[in-house]
Coordinates of C-alpha atoms in Angstrom, one line a residue:
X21 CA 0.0 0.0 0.0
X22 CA 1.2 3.6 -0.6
X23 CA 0.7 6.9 0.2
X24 CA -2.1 8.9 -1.5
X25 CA -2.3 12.4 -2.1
X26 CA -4.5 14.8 -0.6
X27 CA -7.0 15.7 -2.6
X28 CA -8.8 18.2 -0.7
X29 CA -8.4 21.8 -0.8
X30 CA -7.3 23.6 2.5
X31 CA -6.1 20.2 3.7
X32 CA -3.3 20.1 5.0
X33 CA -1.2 17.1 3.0
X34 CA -0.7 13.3 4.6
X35 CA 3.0 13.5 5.8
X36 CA 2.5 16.9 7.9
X37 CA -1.4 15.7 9.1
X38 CA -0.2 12.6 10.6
X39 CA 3.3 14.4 12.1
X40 CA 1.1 16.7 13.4
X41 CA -1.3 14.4 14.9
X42 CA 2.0 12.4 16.6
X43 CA 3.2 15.4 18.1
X44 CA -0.4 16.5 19.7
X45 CA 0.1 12.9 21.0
X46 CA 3.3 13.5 22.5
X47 CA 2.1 16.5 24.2
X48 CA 2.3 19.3 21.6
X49 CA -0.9 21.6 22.1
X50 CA -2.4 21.8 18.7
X51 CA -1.1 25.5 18.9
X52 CA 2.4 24.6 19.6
X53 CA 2.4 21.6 17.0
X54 CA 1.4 23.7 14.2
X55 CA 4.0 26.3 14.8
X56 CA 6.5 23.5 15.3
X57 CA 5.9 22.1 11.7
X58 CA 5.3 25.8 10.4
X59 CA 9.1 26.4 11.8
X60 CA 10.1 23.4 9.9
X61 CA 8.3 24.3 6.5
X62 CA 6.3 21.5 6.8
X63 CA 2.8 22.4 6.3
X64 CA 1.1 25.1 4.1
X65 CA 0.4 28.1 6.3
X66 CA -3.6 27.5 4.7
X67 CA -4.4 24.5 6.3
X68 CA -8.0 25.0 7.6
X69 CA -8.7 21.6 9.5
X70 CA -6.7 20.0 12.0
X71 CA -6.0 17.0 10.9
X72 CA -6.0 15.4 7.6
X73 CA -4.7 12.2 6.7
X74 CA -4.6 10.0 3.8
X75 CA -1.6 7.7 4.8
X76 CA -2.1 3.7 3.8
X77 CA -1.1 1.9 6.6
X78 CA 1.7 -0.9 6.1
X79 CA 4.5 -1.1 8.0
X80 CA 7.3 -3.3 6.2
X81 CA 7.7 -6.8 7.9
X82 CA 11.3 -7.5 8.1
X83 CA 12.6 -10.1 6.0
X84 CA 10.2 -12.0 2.7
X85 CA 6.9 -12.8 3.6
X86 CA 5.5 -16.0 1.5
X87 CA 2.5 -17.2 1.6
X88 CA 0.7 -20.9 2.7
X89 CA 0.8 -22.2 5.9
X90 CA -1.5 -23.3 9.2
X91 CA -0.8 -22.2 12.5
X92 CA -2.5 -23.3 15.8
X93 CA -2.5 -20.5 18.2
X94 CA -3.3 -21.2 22.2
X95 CA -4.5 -18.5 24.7
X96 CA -4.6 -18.2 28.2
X97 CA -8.6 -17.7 28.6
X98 CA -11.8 -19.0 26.5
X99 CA -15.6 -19.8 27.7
X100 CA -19.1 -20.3 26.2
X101 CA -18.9 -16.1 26.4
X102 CA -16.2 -16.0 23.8
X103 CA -17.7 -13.6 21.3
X104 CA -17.3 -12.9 17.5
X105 CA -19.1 -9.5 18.2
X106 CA -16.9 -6.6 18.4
X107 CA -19.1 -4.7 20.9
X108 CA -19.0 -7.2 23.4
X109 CA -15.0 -8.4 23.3
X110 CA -13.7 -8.8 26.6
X111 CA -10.7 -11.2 26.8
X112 CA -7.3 -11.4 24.5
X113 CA -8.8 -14.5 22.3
X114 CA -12.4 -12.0 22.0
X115 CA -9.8 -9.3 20.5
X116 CA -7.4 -11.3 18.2
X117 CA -10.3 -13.3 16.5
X118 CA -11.7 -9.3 16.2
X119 CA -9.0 -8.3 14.2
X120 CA -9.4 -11.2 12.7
X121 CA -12.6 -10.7 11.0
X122 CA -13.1 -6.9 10.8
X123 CA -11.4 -3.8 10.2
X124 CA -12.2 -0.2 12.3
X125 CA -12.2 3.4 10.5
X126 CA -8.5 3.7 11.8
X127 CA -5.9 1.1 13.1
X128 CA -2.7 1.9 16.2
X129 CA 0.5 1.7 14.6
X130 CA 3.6 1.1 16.3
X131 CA 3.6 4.4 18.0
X132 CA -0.2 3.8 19.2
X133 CA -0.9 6.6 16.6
X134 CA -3.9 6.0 14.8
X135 CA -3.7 5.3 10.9
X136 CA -6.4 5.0 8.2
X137 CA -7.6 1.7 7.5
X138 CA -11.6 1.5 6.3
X139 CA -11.4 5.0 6.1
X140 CA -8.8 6.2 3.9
X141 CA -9.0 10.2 4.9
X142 CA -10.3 11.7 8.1
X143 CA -10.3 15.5 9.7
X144 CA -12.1 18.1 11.7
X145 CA -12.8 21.9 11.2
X146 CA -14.1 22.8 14.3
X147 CA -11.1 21.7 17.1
X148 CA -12.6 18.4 17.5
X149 CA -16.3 18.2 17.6
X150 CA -17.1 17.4 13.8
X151 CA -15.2 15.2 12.0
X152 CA -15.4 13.7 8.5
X153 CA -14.3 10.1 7.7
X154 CA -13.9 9.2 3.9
X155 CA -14.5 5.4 3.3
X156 CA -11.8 3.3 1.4
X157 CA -13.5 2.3 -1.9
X158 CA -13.6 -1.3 -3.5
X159 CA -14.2 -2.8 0.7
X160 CA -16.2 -5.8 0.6
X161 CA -17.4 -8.3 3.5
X162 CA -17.0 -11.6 3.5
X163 CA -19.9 -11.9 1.8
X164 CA -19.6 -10.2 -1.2
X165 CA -21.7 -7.0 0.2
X166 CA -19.6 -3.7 -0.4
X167 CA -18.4 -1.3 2.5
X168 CA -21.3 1.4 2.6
X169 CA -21.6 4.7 5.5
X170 CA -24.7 2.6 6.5
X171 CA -22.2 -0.1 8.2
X172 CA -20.6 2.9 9.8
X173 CA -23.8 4.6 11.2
X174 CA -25.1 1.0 12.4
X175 CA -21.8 -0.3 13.9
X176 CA -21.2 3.1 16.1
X177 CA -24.9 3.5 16.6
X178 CA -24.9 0.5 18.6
X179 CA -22.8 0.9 21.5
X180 CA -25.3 4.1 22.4
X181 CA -27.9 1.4 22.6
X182 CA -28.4 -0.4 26.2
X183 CA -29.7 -3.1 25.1
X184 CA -26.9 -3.7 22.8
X185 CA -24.4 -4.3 26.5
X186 CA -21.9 -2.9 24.6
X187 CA -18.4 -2.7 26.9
X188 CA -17.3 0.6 25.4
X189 CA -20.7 2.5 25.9
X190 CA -19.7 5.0 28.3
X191 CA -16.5 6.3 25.4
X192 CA -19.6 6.6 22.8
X193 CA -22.1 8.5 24.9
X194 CA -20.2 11.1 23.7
X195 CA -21.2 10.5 19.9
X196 CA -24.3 12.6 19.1
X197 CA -25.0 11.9 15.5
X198 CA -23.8 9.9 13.2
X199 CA -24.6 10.6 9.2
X200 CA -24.0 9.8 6.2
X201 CA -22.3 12.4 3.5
X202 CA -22.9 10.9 -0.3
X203 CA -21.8 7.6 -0.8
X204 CA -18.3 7.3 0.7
X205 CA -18.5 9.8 3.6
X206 CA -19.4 9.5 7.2
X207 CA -20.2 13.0 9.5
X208 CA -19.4 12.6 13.5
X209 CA -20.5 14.9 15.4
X210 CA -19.8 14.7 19.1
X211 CA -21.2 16.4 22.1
X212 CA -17.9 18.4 22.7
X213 CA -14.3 18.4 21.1
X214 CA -12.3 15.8 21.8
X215 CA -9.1 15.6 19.6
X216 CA -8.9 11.4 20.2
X217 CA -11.6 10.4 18.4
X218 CA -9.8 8.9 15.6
X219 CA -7.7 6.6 18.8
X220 CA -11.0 5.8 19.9
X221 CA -12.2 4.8 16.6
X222 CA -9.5 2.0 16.9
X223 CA -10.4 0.0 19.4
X224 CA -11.6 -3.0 18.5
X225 CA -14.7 -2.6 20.0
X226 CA -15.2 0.0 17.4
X227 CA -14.5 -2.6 14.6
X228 CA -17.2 -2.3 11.4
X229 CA -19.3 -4.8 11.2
X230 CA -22.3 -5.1 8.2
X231 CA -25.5 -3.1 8.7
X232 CA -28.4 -4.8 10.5
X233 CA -26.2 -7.6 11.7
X234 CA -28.2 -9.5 14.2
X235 CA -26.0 -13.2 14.6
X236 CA -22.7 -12.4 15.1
X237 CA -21.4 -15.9 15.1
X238 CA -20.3 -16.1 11.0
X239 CA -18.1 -13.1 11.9
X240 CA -18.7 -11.4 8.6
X241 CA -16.3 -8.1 8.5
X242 CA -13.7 -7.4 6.0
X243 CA -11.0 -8.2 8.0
X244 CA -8.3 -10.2 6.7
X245 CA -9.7 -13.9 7.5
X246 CA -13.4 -15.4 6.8
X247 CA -14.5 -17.2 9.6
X248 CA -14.9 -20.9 8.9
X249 CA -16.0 -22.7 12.3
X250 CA -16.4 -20.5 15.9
X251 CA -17.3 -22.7 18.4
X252 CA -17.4 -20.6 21.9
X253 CA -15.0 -21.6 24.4
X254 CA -13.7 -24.6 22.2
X255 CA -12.0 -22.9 18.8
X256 CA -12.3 -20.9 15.9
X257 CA -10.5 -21.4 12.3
X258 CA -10.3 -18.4 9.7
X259 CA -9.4 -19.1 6.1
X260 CA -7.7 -16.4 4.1
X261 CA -9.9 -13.8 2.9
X262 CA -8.6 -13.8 -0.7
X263 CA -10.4 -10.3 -1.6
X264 CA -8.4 -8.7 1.5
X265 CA -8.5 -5.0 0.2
X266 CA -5.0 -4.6 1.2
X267 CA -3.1 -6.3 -1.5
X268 CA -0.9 -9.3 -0.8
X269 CA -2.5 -10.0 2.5
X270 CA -3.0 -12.0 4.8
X271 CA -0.1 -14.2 4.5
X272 CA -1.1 -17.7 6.5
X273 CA -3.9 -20.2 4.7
X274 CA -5.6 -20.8 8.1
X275 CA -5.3 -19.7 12.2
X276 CA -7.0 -22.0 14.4
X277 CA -7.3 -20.9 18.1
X278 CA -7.6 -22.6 21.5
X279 CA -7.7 -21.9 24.9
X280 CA -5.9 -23.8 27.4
X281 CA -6.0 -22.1 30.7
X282 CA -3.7 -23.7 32.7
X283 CA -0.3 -22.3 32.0
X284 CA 2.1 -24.8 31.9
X285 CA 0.1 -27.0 29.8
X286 CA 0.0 -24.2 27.5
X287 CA 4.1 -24.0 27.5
X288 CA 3.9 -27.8 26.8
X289 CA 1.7 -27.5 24.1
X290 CA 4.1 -24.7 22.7
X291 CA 7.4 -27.1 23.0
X292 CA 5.9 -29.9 22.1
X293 CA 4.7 -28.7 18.7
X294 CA 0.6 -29.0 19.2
X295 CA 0.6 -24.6 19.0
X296 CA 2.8 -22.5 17.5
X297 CA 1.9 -19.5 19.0
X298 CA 1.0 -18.8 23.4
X299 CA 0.1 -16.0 25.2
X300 CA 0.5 -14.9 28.9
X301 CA 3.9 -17.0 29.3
X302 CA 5.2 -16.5 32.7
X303 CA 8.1 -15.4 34.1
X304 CA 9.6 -18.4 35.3
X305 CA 8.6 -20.5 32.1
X306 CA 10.1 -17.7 29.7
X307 CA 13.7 -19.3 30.1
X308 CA 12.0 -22.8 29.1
X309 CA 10.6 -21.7 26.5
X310 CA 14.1 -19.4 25.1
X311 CA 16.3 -22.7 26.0
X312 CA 14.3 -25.1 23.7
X313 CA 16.3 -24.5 20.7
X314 CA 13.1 -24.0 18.1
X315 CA 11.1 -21.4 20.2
X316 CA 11.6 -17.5 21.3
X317 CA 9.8 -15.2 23.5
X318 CA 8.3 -11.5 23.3
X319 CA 8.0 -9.8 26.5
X320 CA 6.9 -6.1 26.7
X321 CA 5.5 -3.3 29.3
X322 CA 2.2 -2.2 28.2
X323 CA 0.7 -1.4 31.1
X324 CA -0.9 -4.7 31.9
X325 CA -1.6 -5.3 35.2
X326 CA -3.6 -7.9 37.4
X327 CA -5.6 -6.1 40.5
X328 CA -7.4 -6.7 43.9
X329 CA -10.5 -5.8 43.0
X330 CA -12.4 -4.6 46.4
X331 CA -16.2 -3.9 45.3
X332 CA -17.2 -0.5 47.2
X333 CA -21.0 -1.8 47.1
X334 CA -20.2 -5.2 49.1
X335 CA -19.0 -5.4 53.1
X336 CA -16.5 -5.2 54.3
X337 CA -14.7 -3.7 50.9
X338 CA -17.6 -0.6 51.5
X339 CA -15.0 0.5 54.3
X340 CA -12.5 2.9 53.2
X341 CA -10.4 2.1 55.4
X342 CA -10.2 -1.5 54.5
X343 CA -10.0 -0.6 51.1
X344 CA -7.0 1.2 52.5
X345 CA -5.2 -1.2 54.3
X346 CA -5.3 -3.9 51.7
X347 CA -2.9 -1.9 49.7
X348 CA -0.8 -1.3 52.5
X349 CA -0.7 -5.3 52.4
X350 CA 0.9 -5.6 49.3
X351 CA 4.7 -6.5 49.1
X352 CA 5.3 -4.9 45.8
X353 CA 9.1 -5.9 45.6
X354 CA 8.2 -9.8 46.4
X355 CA 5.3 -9.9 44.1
X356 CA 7.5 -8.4 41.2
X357 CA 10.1 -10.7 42.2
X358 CA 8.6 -14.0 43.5
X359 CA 5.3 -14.1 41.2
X360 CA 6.8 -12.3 37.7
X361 CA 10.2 -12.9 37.8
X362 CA 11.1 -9.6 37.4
X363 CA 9.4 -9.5 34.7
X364 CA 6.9 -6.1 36.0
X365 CA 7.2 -2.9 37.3
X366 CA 6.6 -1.7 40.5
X367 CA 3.1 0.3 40.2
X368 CA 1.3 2.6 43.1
X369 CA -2.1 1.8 42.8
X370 CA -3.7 3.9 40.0
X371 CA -4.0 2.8 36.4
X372 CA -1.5 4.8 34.0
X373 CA 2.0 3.6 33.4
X374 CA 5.1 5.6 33.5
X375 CA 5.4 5.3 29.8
X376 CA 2.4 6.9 29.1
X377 CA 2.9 11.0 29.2
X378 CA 0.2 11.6 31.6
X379 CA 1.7 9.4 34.4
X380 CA 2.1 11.3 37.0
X381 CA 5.2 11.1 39.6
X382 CA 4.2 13.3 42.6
X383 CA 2.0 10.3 44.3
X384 CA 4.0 9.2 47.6
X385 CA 4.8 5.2 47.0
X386 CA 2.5 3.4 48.9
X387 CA 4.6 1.0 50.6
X388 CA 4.5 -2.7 52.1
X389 CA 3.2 -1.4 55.7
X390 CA 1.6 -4.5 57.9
X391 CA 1.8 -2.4 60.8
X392 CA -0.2 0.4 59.5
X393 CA -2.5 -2.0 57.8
X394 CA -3.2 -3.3 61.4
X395 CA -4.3 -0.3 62.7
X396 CA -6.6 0.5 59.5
X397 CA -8.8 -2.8 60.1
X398 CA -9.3 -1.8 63.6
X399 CA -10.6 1.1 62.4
X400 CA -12.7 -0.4 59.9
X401 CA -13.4 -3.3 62.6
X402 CA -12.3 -5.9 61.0
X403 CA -9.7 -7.0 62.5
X404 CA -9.6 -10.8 63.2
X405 CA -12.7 -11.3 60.5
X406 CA -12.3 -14.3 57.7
X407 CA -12.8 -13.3 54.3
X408 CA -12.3 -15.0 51.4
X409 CA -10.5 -13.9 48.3
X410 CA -10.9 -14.8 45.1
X411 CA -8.0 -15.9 42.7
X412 CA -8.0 -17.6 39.0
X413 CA -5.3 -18.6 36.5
X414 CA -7.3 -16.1 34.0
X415 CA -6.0 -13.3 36.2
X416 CA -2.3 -13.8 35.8
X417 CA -0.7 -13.8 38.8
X418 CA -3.4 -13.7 40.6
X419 CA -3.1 -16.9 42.7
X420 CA 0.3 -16.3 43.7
X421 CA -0.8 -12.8 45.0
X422 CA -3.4 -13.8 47.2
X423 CA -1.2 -16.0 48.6
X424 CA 1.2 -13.4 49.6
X425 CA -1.9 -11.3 50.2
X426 CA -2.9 -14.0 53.0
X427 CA 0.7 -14.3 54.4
X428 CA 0.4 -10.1 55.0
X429 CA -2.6 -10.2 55.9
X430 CA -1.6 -12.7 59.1
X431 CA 0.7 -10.2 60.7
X432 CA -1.6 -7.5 60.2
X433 CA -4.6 -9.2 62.2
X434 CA -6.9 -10.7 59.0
X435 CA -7.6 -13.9 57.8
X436 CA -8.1 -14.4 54.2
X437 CA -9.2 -18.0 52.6
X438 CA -8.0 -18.3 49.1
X439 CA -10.5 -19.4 46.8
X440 CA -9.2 -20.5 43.6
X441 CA -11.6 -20.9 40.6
X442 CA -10.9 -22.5 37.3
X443 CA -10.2 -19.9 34.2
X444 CA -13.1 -21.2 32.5
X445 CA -16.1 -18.5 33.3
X446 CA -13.8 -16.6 35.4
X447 CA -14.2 -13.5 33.5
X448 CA -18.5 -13.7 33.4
X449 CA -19.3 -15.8 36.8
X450 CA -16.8 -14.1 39.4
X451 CA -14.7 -11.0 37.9
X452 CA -16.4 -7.7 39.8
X453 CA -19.1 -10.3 41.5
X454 CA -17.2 -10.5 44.9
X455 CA -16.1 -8.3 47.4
X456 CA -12.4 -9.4 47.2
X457 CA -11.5 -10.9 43.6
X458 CA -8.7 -9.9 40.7
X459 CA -9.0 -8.5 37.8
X460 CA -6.4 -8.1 34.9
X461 CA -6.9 -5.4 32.6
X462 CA -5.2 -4.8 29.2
X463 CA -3.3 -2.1 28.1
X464 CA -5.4 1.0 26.6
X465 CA -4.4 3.2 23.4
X466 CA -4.8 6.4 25.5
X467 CA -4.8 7.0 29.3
X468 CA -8.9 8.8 28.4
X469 CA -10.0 5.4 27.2
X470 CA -8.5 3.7 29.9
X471 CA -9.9 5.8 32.9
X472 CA -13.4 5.9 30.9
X473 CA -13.9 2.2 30.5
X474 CA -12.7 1.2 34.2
X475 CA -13.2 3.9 36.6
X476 CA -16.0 6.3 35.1
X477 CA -18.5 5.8 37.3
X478 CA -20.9 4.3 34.2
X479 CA -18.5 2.6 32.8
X480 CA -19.5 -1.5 32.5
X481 CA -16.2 -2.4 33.6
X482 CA -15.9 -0.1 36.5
X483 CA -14.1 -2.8 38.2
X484 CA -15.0 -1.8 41.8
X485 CA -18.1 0.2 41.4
X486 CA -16.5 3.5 42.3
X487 CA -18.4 7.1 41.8
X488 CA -16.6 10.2 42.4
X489 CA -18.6 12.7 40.6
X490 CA -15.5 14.9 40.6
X491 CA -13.3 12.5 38.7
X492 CA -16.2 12.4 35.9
X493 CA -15.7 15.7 35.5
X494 CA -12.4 15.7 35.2
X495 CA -12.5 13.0 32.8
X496 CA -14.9 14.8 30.4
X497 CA -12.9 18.0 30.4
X498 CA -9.8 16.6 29.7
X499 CA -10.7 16.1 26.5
X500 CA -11.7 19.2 25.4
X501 CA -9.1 21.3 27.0
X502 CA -6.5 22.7 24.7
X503 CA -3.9 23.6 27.6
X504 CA -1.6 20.8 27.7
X505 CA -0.3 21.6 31.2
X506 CA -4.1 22.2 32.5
X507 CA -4.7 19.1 31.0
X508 CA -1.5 17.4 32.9
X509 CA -2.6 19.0 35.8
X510 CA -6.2 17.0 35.4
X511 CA -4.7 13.6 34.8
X512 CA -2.5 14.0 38.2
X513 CA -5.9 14.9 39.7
X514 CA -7.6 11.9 38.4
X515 CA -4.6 9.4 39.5
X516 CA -4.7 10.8 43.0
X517 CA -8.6 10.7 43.2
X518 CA -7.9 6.8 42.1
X519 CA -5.0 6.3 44.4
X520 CA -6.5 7.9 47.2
X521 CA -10.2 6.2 47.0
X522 CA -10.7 3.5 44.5
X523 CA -11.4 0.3 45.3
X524 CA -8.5 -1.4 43.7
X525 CA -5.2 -2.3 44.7
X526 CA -2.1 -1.8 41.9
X527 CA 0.8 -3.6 42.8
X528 CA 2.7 -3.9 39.5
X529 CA 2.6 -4.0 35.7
X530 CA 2.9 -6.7 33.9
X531 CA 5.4 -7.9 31.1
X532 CA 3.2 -9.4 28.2
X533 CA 5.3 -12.5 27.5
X534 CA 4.1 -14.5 24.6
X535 CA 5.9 -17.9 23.5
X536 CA 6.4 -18.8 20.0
X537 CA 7.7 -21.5 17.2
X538 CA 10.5 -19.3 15.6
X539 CA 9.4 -20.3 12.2
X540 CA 6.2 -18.5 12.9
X541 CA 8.3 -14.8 11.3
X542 CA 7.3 -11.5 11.0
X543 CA 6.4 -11.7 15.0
X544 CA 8.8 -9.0 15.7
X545 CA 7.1 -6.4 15.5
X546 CA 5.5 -4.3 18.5
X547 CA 1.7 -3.0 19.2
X548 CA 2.0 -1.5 22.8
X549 CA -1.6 -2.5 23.4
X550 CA -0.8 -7.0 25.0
X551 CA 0.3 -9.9 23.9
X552 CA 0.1 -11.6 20.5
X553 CA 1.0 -7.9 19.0
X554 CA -1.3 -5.9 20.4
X555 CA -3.9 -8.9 19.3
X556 CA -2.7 -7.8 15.6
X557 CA -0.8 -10.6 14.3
X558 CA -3.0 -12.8 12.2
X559 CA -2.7 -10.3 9.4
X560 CA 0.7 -9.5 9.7
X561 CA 3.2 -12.9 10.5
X562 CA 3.9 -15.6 8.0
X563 CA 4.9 -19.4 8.4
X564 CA 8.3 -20.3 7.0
X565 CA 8.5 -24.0 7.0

């Protein structure tokens, strides 16, 4: 795929629309960006929108791709919810067999900057409240129906709709209308500016999928696969889409996928040559899986990190001071140490990594503080209670924290019984259903979409059931406000609100270590978003026998 031109007057061209876009992303007010590139001679000084973009997206694989081949790919969680509907994706096998089967208006590259994919051209006028998204032409589905800004209107319309359960609802409440413009154009209009719609617009729950679509299990997109079997919770295999519309792709004949949800078994099936390709490898298994001889590893920070859920409508997790001395329970060196291998980063009990730009460092460390704990069950009277907690291998980790968990929780006065459930269900029969449980929640595009799908206080996966009416606000106008260091300033706000009150406990984040059959190629490339390349691969790795 290349470059196309701009063809659209007062537009500013592709090369300086998309640098311009990156550097608002790296912190550049749209103010400062513009005169950055202007100093540069970058841009024409006419450009009327602020952003326009026609860029193809195809980054170069190293090395020849060739085509042919069958892989069997094995992840860490699957169930009877496992879901070929976009709206509804909720675990790593729900998001690779997404990007499977569809496409969204844009597509992350490796800089999580959002590139054109079903549309080919998008822009505002107005800052960020109206934007204009040009289809790609010749797009068909699976089944031979052509890409249409009916699909568009449908797909986005639905997550507004209740009924649809749709897990990103509370980032499209801010969607007003949705129209078509002629044939190939779609109009967005949103209830105020905000300058990420286009990252939004690549999630996956955002993917396209064909106007009135009722059953979801044929999987009918124009993603790069067809979907030949989906059986929930058992497998799926995708056939090559041979009328992929971008040229040349997908490499592989056929993906199957599993789930096997016990780890080690998992690794097995890895070295012994039943899967070429695992996810969530852990940290002592990595240097099995490096040593074999025939198989590699890919491990990388994200932001992925398993949680102590504490749910704020439950006893005794309603107590803020509980809530409180739980974190002071965690041993953050031993758990980054003993349970990951080092393979983590020490993290302080809000959500947003210190890669991402709005991380913010003026939060004191909460430290590994028994003592203190003590004195904060008392106080919540507690102390001496039994509680269970809940731990699952679908939370990785998860088990070997609660054990530590119970271990702090001795000296401090509590006794916690650790529950272990199978991964099977974990994610619809106990995540967010008990008053102490875990969680493990994938890296987001942007730290907005993060805090709006798991702490606003609508949001479905508002892990804890937290409201802080004040953090809402916060959230909303942070993504209208032009100020960059206002907007910093909001961000810090919203981490400390988290930090301070939230019912969840942070102790690290997680390496994503997947485990792979080194004639499985092209796997070297990076999607910050998880494992199995930001759930990206099937379209871009080939099988070199």
């Amino acid at each position: 795929m290349t470059d196309h031109k701009n063809s659209i007057p007062g537009l500013i061209g592709p090369e300086q629309s998309t640098r311009l876009f990156e550097a608002m992303h790296r912190g550049l007010s749209r103010r400062d960006a513009l005169k950055a590139l202007g100093a540069a001679g970058l841009f024409a000084a006419s450009a009327g929108s602020m952003f326009g973009s026609g860029v193809g997206y195809a980054a170069e694989p190293a090395g020849t791709p060739t085509r042919g081949g069958r892989i069997r790919v094995a992840a860490h969680s699957a169930s009877t919810s496992d879901t070929l509907d976009p709206a509804l994706g909720a675990t790593a096998i729900d998001y690779v067999r997404h990007a499977t089967f569809y496409n969204g208006l844009t597509v992350f590259d490796e800089t999580l900057t959002p590139q054109p994919a079903l549309a080919e051209h998008f822009e505002t006028t107005d800052g960020g409240t109206t934007w204009l998204f040009t289809l790609r032409s010749g797009v068909t589905f699976h089944d031979g129906k052509s890409l249409e800004p009916a699909d568009v209107i449908f797909s986005l319309g639905r997550h507004k709709d209740p009924n649809t359960g749709s897990k990103v609802m509370s980032l499209a409440e801010q969607i007003s209308t949705v129209e078509a413009v002629g044939d190939r154009q779609v109009r967005i209009v949103l209830s105020s500016p905000n300058v990420e719609l286009p990252s939004i617009l690549a999630v996956s729950h955002m993917m396209i999928v064909q106007a009135g679509t009722t059953d979801f299990t044929k999987g009918i997109g124009t993603g790069p696969f067809r979907c030949q079997e989906f059986n929930p919770g058992v497998r799926s295999v995708a056939v090559r889409n041979e009328n992929y519309w971008k040229e040349g792709r997908p490499y592989l004949d056929e993906i199957e996928m599993v789930g096997i949800g016990d780890e080690s078994s998992r690794v097995n099936a890895l070295l012994s040559g039943d899967v070429q390709l695992v996810n969530n490898v852990s940290g002592r298994s990595a240097s099995r899986v490096e040593n074999s001889g025939a198989h590699a590893i890919k491990a990388s920070n994200s932001g992925n990190y398993s949680d102590l859920v504490m749910r704020v409508d439950q006893e005794p997790t309603s107590r803020p001071e509980f809530v409180e001395a739980m974190k002071y329970l965690f041993d953050r060196e031993q758990i980054k140490r003993a349970v990951f291998r080092n393979y983590a980063e020490i993290a302080n009990d809000q959500p947003i990594a210190q890669s991402n730009r709005y991380y913010f460092d003026g939060l004191p460390q909460r430290e590994y503080d028994p003592e203190r704990a003590r004195a904060l069950l008392a106080k919540a009277g507690v102390q001496g209670a039994r509680l269970p907690i809940v731990a699952s291998p679908a939370a990785n980790g998860s088990e070997d924290m609660a054990v530590l968990l119970q271990q702090s929780a001795q000296q401090a006065g509590l006794n916690l019984t650790v529950n272990r459930v199978p991964s099977d269900g974990y994610w619809s029969n106990h995540w967010m259903k008990h008053p102490l449980g875990f969680g493990n929640i994938n890296p987001r595009p942007t730290a907005n979409i993060l805090l709006s799908q798991f702490f606003q206080s609508s949001a479905p996966w508002n892990e804890s059931g937290w409201q802080n009416e004040q953090f809402d606000q916060l959230l909303v106008l942070s993504r209208q406000e032009p100020d960059e260091a206002k907007r910093m300033q909001m961000y810090a706000d919203m981490q400390t609100l988290i930090h301070d009150h939230a019912g969840i406990g942070i102790p690290v984040f997680i390496s994503d270590i997947d485990g792979y059959d080194t004639r499985l190629k092209g796997y070297e490339r990076s999607i910050p978003l998880g494992g199995f390349m930001g759930y990206s691969f099937p379209e871009h790795v080939w099988w070199e026998a």
